Amino acid sequence: MPRIGRVERTTKETSVLVEIDLDGTGRTDVSTGVGFFDHMLDQLGRHGLFDLTVKTEGDLHIDTHHTIEDTALALGAAFKQALGDKVGIYRFGNCTVPLDESLAQVTVDLSGRPYLVHTEPEGMAPMIGAYDTTMTRHILESFVAQAQVALHVHVPYGRNAHHIVECQFKALARALRYASERDPRAEGILPSTKGAL
Ligand SMILES: [Mn+2]
């Protein structure tokens, strides 16, 4: 049974297509018009071993905000769709990833309930290319709202803004991979005593 999500979302501000295959090989085809954000989505696919297609055409003549936010919303929705009934998966995942001087610690519960806890160093450079660094939290908020997961992302230290953001996406990718992977000991078992996730 393939675990694939596909979401198309069109508003007056953006047109977004996201396709994700949770059991992929990390092959990505990403284009949002925001170079650094494309780089982060590539990290997500590669290190999550998700096949990921993202095509966003947004109102970049205003700024990159709607383009990034709406892509993150569609990504969360596609991820949730691909998870399906969550039977036989690990459910929880965590990963700590260093990138030179920066460190990201990510823990996720595919709980069905949206919750984000996010901390990162103060005083980061405001921009990485056209990417506004305050958007990282907004991406995570948007993803969590649609994917309906509990996500804790912490960067206890770091200096370079590119490193600080990139290590978060790498650790997020790997934590999502671990949580969504099939647990060979749990075939046919829903990882919840409540009977629903
Ligand atoms: Mn917004």
PDB file of N, CA and C in Angstrom, residues 11-70:
ATOM      1  N   THR A  11      -4.979  29.944  -4.155  1.00  0.00           N
ATOM      2  CA  THR A  11      -5.667  31.125  -3.628  1.00  0.00           C
ATOM      3  C   THR A  11      -5.306  32.303  -4.544  1.00  0.00           C
ATOM      4  N   LYS A  12      -5.772  33.497  -4.183  1.00  0.00           N
ATOM      5  CA  LYS A  12      -5.404  34.680  -4.969  1.00  0.00           C
ATOM      6  C   LYS A  12      -3.936  35.045  -4.769  1.00  0.00           C
ATOM      7  N   GLU A  13      -3.302  34.439  -3.758  1.00  0.00           N
ATOM      8  CA  GLU A  13      -1.907  34.784  -3.461  1.00  0.00           C
ATOM      9  C   GLU A  13      -0.923  33.761  -3.996  1.00  0.00           C
ATOM     10  N   THR A  14      -1.331  32.483  -3.999  1.00  0.00           N
ATOM     11  CA  THR A  14      -0.394  31.430  -4.398  1.00  0.00           C
ATOM     12  C   THR A  14      -1.115  30.265  -5.071  1.00  0.00           C
ATOM     13  N   SER A  15      -0.312  29.506  -5.800  1.00  0.00           N
ATOM     14  CA  SER A  15      -0.762  28.232  -6.345  1.00  0.00           C
ATOM     15  C   SER A  15       0.304  27.205  -5.960  1.00  0.00           C
ATOM     16  N   VAL A  16      -0.101  26.185  -5.220  1.00  0.00           N
ATOM     17  CA  VAL A  16       0.853  25.235  -4.650  1.00  0.00           C
ATOM     18  C   VAL A  16       0.463  23.810  -5.026  1.00  0.00           C
ATOM     19  N   LEU A  17       1.463  23.030  -5.420  1.00  0.00           N
ATOM     20  CA  LEU A  17       1.286  21.589  -5.586  1.00  0.00           C
ATOM     21  C   LEU A  17       2.366  20.886  -4.765  1.00  0.00           C
ATOM     22  N   VAL A  18       1.933  19.973  -3.900  1.00  0.00           N
ATOM     23  CA  VAL A  18       2.882  19.156  -3.134  1.00  0.00           C
ATOM     24  C   VAL A  18       2.519  17.693  -3.304  1.00  0.00           C
ATOM     25  N   GLU A  19       3.510  16.888  -3.627  1.00  0.00           N
ATOM     26  CA  GLU A  19       3.353  15.433  -3.651  1.00  0.00           C
ATOM     27  C   GLU A  19       4.458  14.833  -2.802  1.00  0.00           C
ATOM     28  N   ILE A  20       4.078  13.910  -1.922  1.00  0.00           N
ATOM     29  CA  ILE A  20       5.085  13.270  -1.070  1.00  0.00           C
ATOM     30  C   ILE A  20       4.833  11.767  -1.009  1.00  0.00           C
ATOM     31  N   ASP A  21       5.926  11.023  -1.125  1.00  0.00           N
ATOM     32  CA  ASP A  21       5.886   9.565  -0.960  1.00  0.00           C
ATOM     33  C   ASP A  21       6.783   9.239   0.233  1.00  0.00           C
ATOM     34  N   LEU A  22       6.153   8.775   1.316  1.00  0.00           N
ATOM     35  CA  LEU A  22       6.908   8.545   2.555  1.00  0.00           C
ATOM     36  C   LEU A  22       7.922   7.417   2.409  1.00  0.00           C
ATOM     37  N   ASP A  23       7.699   6.534   1.466  1.00  0.00           N
ATOM     38  CA  ASP A  23       8.583   5.374   1.295  1.00  0.00           C
ATOM     39  C   ASP A  23       9.472   5.537   0.070  1.00  0.00           C
ATOM     40  N   GLY A  24       9.934   6.751  -0.115  1.00  0.00           N
ATOM     41  CA  GLY A  24      10.746   7.064  -1.285  1.00  0.00           C
ATOM     42  C   GLY A  24      12.223   6.845  -1.042  1.00  0.00           C
ATOM     43  N   THR A  25      13.019   7.526  -1.851  1.00  0.00           N
ATOM     44  CA  THR A  25      14.474   7.390  -1.778  1.00  0.00           C
ATOM     45  C   THR A  25      15.161   8.743  -1.595  1.00  0.00           C
ATOM     46  N   GLY A  26      14.369   9.781  -1.307  1.00  0.00           N
ATOM     47  CA  GLY A  26      14.957  11.104  -1.116  1.00  0.00           C
ATOM     48  C   GLY A  26      15.100  11.889  -2.405  1.00  0.00           C
ATOM     49  N   ARG A  27      14.365  11.480  -3.428  1.00  0.00           N
ATOM     50  CA  ARG A  27      14.396  12.190  -4.714  1.00  0.00           C
ATOM     51  C   ARG A  27      13.491  13.419  -4.612  1.00  0.00           C
ATOM     52  N   THR A  28      14.002  14.584  -4.943  1.00  0.00           N
ATOM     53  CA  THR A  28      13.198  15.802  -4.819  1.00  0.00           C
ATOM     54  C   THR A  28      13.147  16.577  -6.133  1.00  0.00           C
ATOM     55  N   ASP A  29      12.040  17.264  -6.321  1.00  0.00           N
ATOM     56  CA  ASP A  29      11.846  18.167  -7.457  1.00  0.00           C
ATOM     57  C   ASP A  29      11.096  19.372  -6.896  1.00  0.00           C
ATOM     58  N   VAL A  30      11.850  20.391  -6.522  1.00  0.00           N
ATOM     59  CA  VAL A  30      11.317  21.477  -5.710  1.00  0.00           C
ATOM     60  C   VAL A  30      11.534  22.814  -6.395  1.00  0.00           C
ATOM     61  N   SER A  31      10.494  23.598  -6.468  1.00  0.00           N
ATOM     62  CA  SER A  31      10.640  24.937  -7.025  1.00  0.00           C
ATOM     63  C   SER A  31       9.573  25.874  -6.457  1.00  0.00           C
ATOM     64  N   THR A  32      10.031  26.809  -5.623  1.00  0.00           N
ATOM     65  CA  THR A  32       9.112  27.786  -5.025  1.00  0.00           C
ATOM     66  C   THR A  32       9.430  29.215  -5.444  1.00  0.00           C
ATOM     67  N   GLY A  33      10.567  29.408  -6.074  1.00  0.00           N
ATOM     68  CA  GLY A  33      10.996  30.768  -6.404  1.00  0.00           C
ATOM     69  C   GLY A  33      11.800  31.419  -5.294  1.00  0.00           C
ATOM     70  N   VAL A  34      11.930  30.718  -4.156  1.00  0.00           N
ATOM     71  CA  VAL A  34      12.744  31.230  -3.042  1.00  0.00           C
ATOM     72  C   VAL A  34      13.899  30.242  -2.840  1.00  0.00           C
ATOM     73  N   GLY A  35      15.067  30.615  -3.295  1.00  0.00           N
ATOM     74  CA  GLY A  35      16.189  29.681  -3.387  1.00  0.00           C
ATOM     75  C   GLY A  35      16.519  28.967  -2.092  1.00  0.00           C
ATOM     76  N   PHE A  36      16.657  29.706  -1.013  1.00  0.00           N
ATOM     77  CA  PHE A  36      17.044  29.068   0.249  1.00  0.00           C
ATOM     78  C   PHE A  36      15.949  28.136   0.751  1.00  0.00           C
ATOM     79  N   PHE A  37      14.691  28.503   0.533  1.00  0.00           N
ATOM     80  CA  PHE A  37      13.579  27.634   0.948  1.00  0.00           C
ATOM     81  C   PHE A  37      13.591  26.343   0.130  1.00  0.00           C
ATOM     82  N   ASP A  38      13.891  26.451  -1.167  1.00  0.00           N
ATOM     83  CA  ASP A  38      14.035  25.237  -1.994  1.00  0.00           C
ATOM     84  C   ASP A  38      15.123  24.333  -1.420  1.00  0.00           C
ATOM     85  N   HIS A  39      16.220  24.946  -1.017  1.00  0.00           N
ATOM     86  CA  HIS A  39      17.335  24.210  -0.413  1.00  0.00           C
ATOM     87  C   HIS A  39      16.872  23.463   0.845  1.00  0.00           C
ATOM     88  N   MET A  40      16.024  24.109   1.650  1.00  0.00           N
ATOM     89  CA  MET A  40      15.514  23.467   2.880  1.00  0.00           C
ATOM     90  C   MET A  40      14.565  22.316   2.543  1.00  0.00           C
ATOM     91  N   LEU A  41      13.727  22.491   1.542  1.00  0.00           N
ATOM     92  CA  LEU A  41      12.796  21.423   1.149  1.00  0.00           C
ATOM     93  C   LEU A  41      13.568  20.240   0.566  1.00  0.00           C
ATOM     94  N   ASP A  42      14.654  20.532  -0.123  1.00  0.00           N
ATOM     95  CA  ASP A  42      15.533  19.452  -0.609  1.00  0.00           C
ATOM     96  C   ASP A  42      16.112  18.655   0.567  1.00  0.00           C
ATOM     97  N   GLN A  43      16.476  19.363   1.631  1.00  0.00           N
ATOM     98  CA  GLN A  43      16.988  18.683   2.831  1.00  0.00           C
ATOM     99  C   GLN A  43      15.925  17.748   3.410  1.00  0.00           C
ATOM    100  N   LEU A  44      14.697  18.260   3.428  1.00  0.00           N
ATOM    101  CA  LEU A  44      13.592  17.506   4.018  1.00  0.00           C
ATOM    102  C   LEU A  44      13.374  16.193   3.266  1.00  0.00           C
ATOM    103  N   GLY A  45      13.395  16.262   1.954  1.00  0.00           N
ATOM    104  CA  GLY A  45      13.209  15.054   1.151  1.00  0.00           C
ATOM    105  C   GLY A  45      14.386  14.104   1.293  1.00  0.00           C
ATOM    106  N   ARG A  46      15.576  14.649   1.125  1.00  0.00           N
ATOM    107  CA  ARG A  46      16.767  13.810   1.117  1.00  0.00           C
ATOM    108  C   ARG A  46      16.970  13.088   2.439  1.00  0.00           C
ATOM    109  N   HIS A  47      16.897  13.853   3.528  1.00  0.00           N
ATOM    110  CA  HIS A  47      17.200  13.244   4.826  1.00  0.00           C
ATOM    111  C   HIS A  47      16.002  12.517   5.433  1.00  0.00           C
ATOM    112  N   GLY A  48      14.803  12.792   4.905  1.00  0.00           N
ATOM    113  CA  GLY A  48      13.639  12.021   5.317  1.00  0.00           C
ATOM    114  C   GLY A  48      13.450  10.771   4.476  1.00  0.00           C
ATOM    115  N   LEU A  49      14.225  10.666   3.406  1.00  0.00           N
ATOM    116  CA  LEU A  49      14.018   9.616   2.389  1.00  0.00           C
ATOM    117  C   LEU A  49      12.586   9.651   1.859  1.00  0.00           C
ATOM    118  N   PHE A  50      12.087  10.876   1.723  1.00  0.00           N
ATOM    119  CA  PHE A  50      10.777  11.085   1.102  1.00  0.00           C
ATOM    120  C   PHE A  50      11.011  11.500  -0.348  1.00  0.00           C
ATOM    121  N   ASP A  51      10.221  10.969  -1.272  1.00  0.00           N
ATOM    122  CA  ASP A  51      10.194  11.565  -2.601  1.00  0.00           C
ATOM    123  C   ASP A  51       9.265  12.768  -2.506  1.00  0.00           C
ATOM    124  N   LEU A  52       9.752  13.912  -2.933  1.00  0.00           N
ATOM    125  CA  LEU A  52       9.030  15.152  -2.673  1.00  0.00           C
ATOM    126  C   LEU A  52       9.018  16.047  -3.908  1.00  0.00           C
ATOM    127  N   THR A  53       7.820  16.363  -4.350  1.00  0.00           N
ATOM    128  CA  THR A  53       7.646  17.344  -5.423  1.00  0.00           C
ATOM    129  C   THR A  53       6.942  18.556  -4.844  1.00  0.00           C
ATOM    130  N   VAL A  54       7.510  19.731  -5.057  1.00  0.00           N
ATOM    131  CA  VAL A  54       6.885  20.976  -4.619  1.00  0.00           C
ATOM    132  C   VAL A  54       6.952  21.980  -5.766  1.00  0.00           C
ATOM    133  N   LYS A  55       5.796  22.452  -6.181  1.00  0.00           N
ATOM    134  CA  LYS A  55       5.728  23.484  -7.225  1.00  0.00           C
ATOM    135  C   LYS A  55       4.857  24.612  -6.698  1.00  0.00           C
ATOM    136  N   THR A  56       5.470  25.720  -6.389  1.00  0.00           N
ATOM    137  CA  THR A  56       4.716  26.867  -5.887  1.00  0.00           C
ATOM    138  C   THR A  56       4.958  28.074  -6.779  1.00  0.00           C
ATOM    139  N   GLU A  57       3.860  28.710  -7.158  1.00  0.00           N
ATOM    140  CA  GLU A  57       3.949  30.011  -7.831  1.00  0.00           C
ATOM    141  C   GLU A  57       3.217  31.003  -6.965  1.00  0.00           C
ATOM    142  N   GLY A  58       3.980  31.894  -6.344  1.00  0.00           N
ATOM    143  CA  GLY A  58       3.384  32.810  -5.379  1.00  0.00           C
ATOM    144  C   GLY A  58       3.586  34.261  -5.766  1.00  0.00           C
ATOM    145  N   ASP A  59       3.000  35.132  -4.941  1.00  0.00           N
ATOM    146  CA  ASP A  59       3.054  36.570  -5.204  1.00  0.00           C
ATOM    147  C   ASP A  59       4.377  37.164  -4.709  1.00  0.00           C
ATOM    148  N   LEU A  60       5.452  36.748  -5.372  1.00  0.00           N
ATOM    149  CA  LEU A  60       6.795  37.183  -4.951  1.00  0.00           C
ATOM    150  C   LEU A  60       7.023  38.674  -5.223  1.00  0.00           C
ATOM    151  N   HIS A  61       6.134  39.298  -5.995  1.00  0.00           N
ATOM    152  CA  HIS A  61       6.253  40.751  -6.203  1.00  0.00           C
ATOM    153  C   HIS A  61       5.902  41.498  -4.913  1.00  0.00           C
ATOM    154  N   ILE A  62       5.194  40.807  -3.989  1.00  0.00           N
ATOM    155  CA  ILE A  62       4.914  41.428  -2.680  1.00  0.00           C
ATOM    156  C   ILE A  62       6.083  41.111  -1.750  1.00  0.00           C
ATOM    157  N   ASP A  63       6.208  39.853  -1.381  1.00  0.00           N
ATOM    158  CA  ASP A  63       7.398  39.354  -0.690  1.00  0.00           C
ATOM    159  C   ASP A  63       7.306  37.830  -0.708  1.00  0.00           C
ATOM    160  N   THR A  64       8.118  37.160   0.078  1.00  0.00           N
ATOM    161  CA  THR A  64       8.145  35.698   0.008  1.00  0.00           C
ATOM    162  C   THR A  64       7.200  35.040   1.027  1.00  0.00           C
ATOM    163  N   HIS A  65       6.507  35.860   1.828  1.00  0.00           N
ATOM    164  CA  HIS A  65       5.760  35.324   2.967  1.00  0.00           C
ATOM    165  C   HIS A  65       4.678  34.315   2.556  1.00  0.00           C
ATOM    166  N   HIS A  66       3.768  34.725   1.666  1.00  0.00           N
ATOM    167  CA  HIS A  66       2.659  33.835   1.290  1.00  0.00           C
ATOM    168  C   HIS A  66       3.181  32.580   0.605  1.00  0.00           C
ATOM    169  N   THR A  67       4.198  32.751  -0.210  1.00  0.00           N
ATOM    170  CA  THR A  67       4.771  31.615  -0.953  1.00  0.00           C
ATOM    171  C   THR A  67       5.291  30.554   0.007  1.00  0.00           C
ATOM    172  N   ILE A  68       6.022  31.005   1.022  1.00  0.00           N
ATOM    173  CA  ILE A  68       6.612  30.076   1.984  1.00  0.00           C
ATOM    174  C   ILE A  68       5.531  29.478   2.885  1.00  0.00           C
ATOM    175  N   GLU A  69       4.660  30.328   3.408  1.00  0.00           N
ATOM    176  CA  GLU A  69       3.630  29.861   4.339  1.00  0.00           C
ATOM    177  C   GLU A  69       2.683  28.862   3.669  1.00  0.00           C
ATOM    178  N   ASP A  70       2.220  29.185   2.483  1.00  0.00           N
ATOM    179  CA  ASP A  70       1.236  28.314   1.828  1.00  0.00           C
ATOM    180  C   ASP A  70       1.860  26.993   1.400  1.00  0.00           C
TER     181      ASP A  70
END
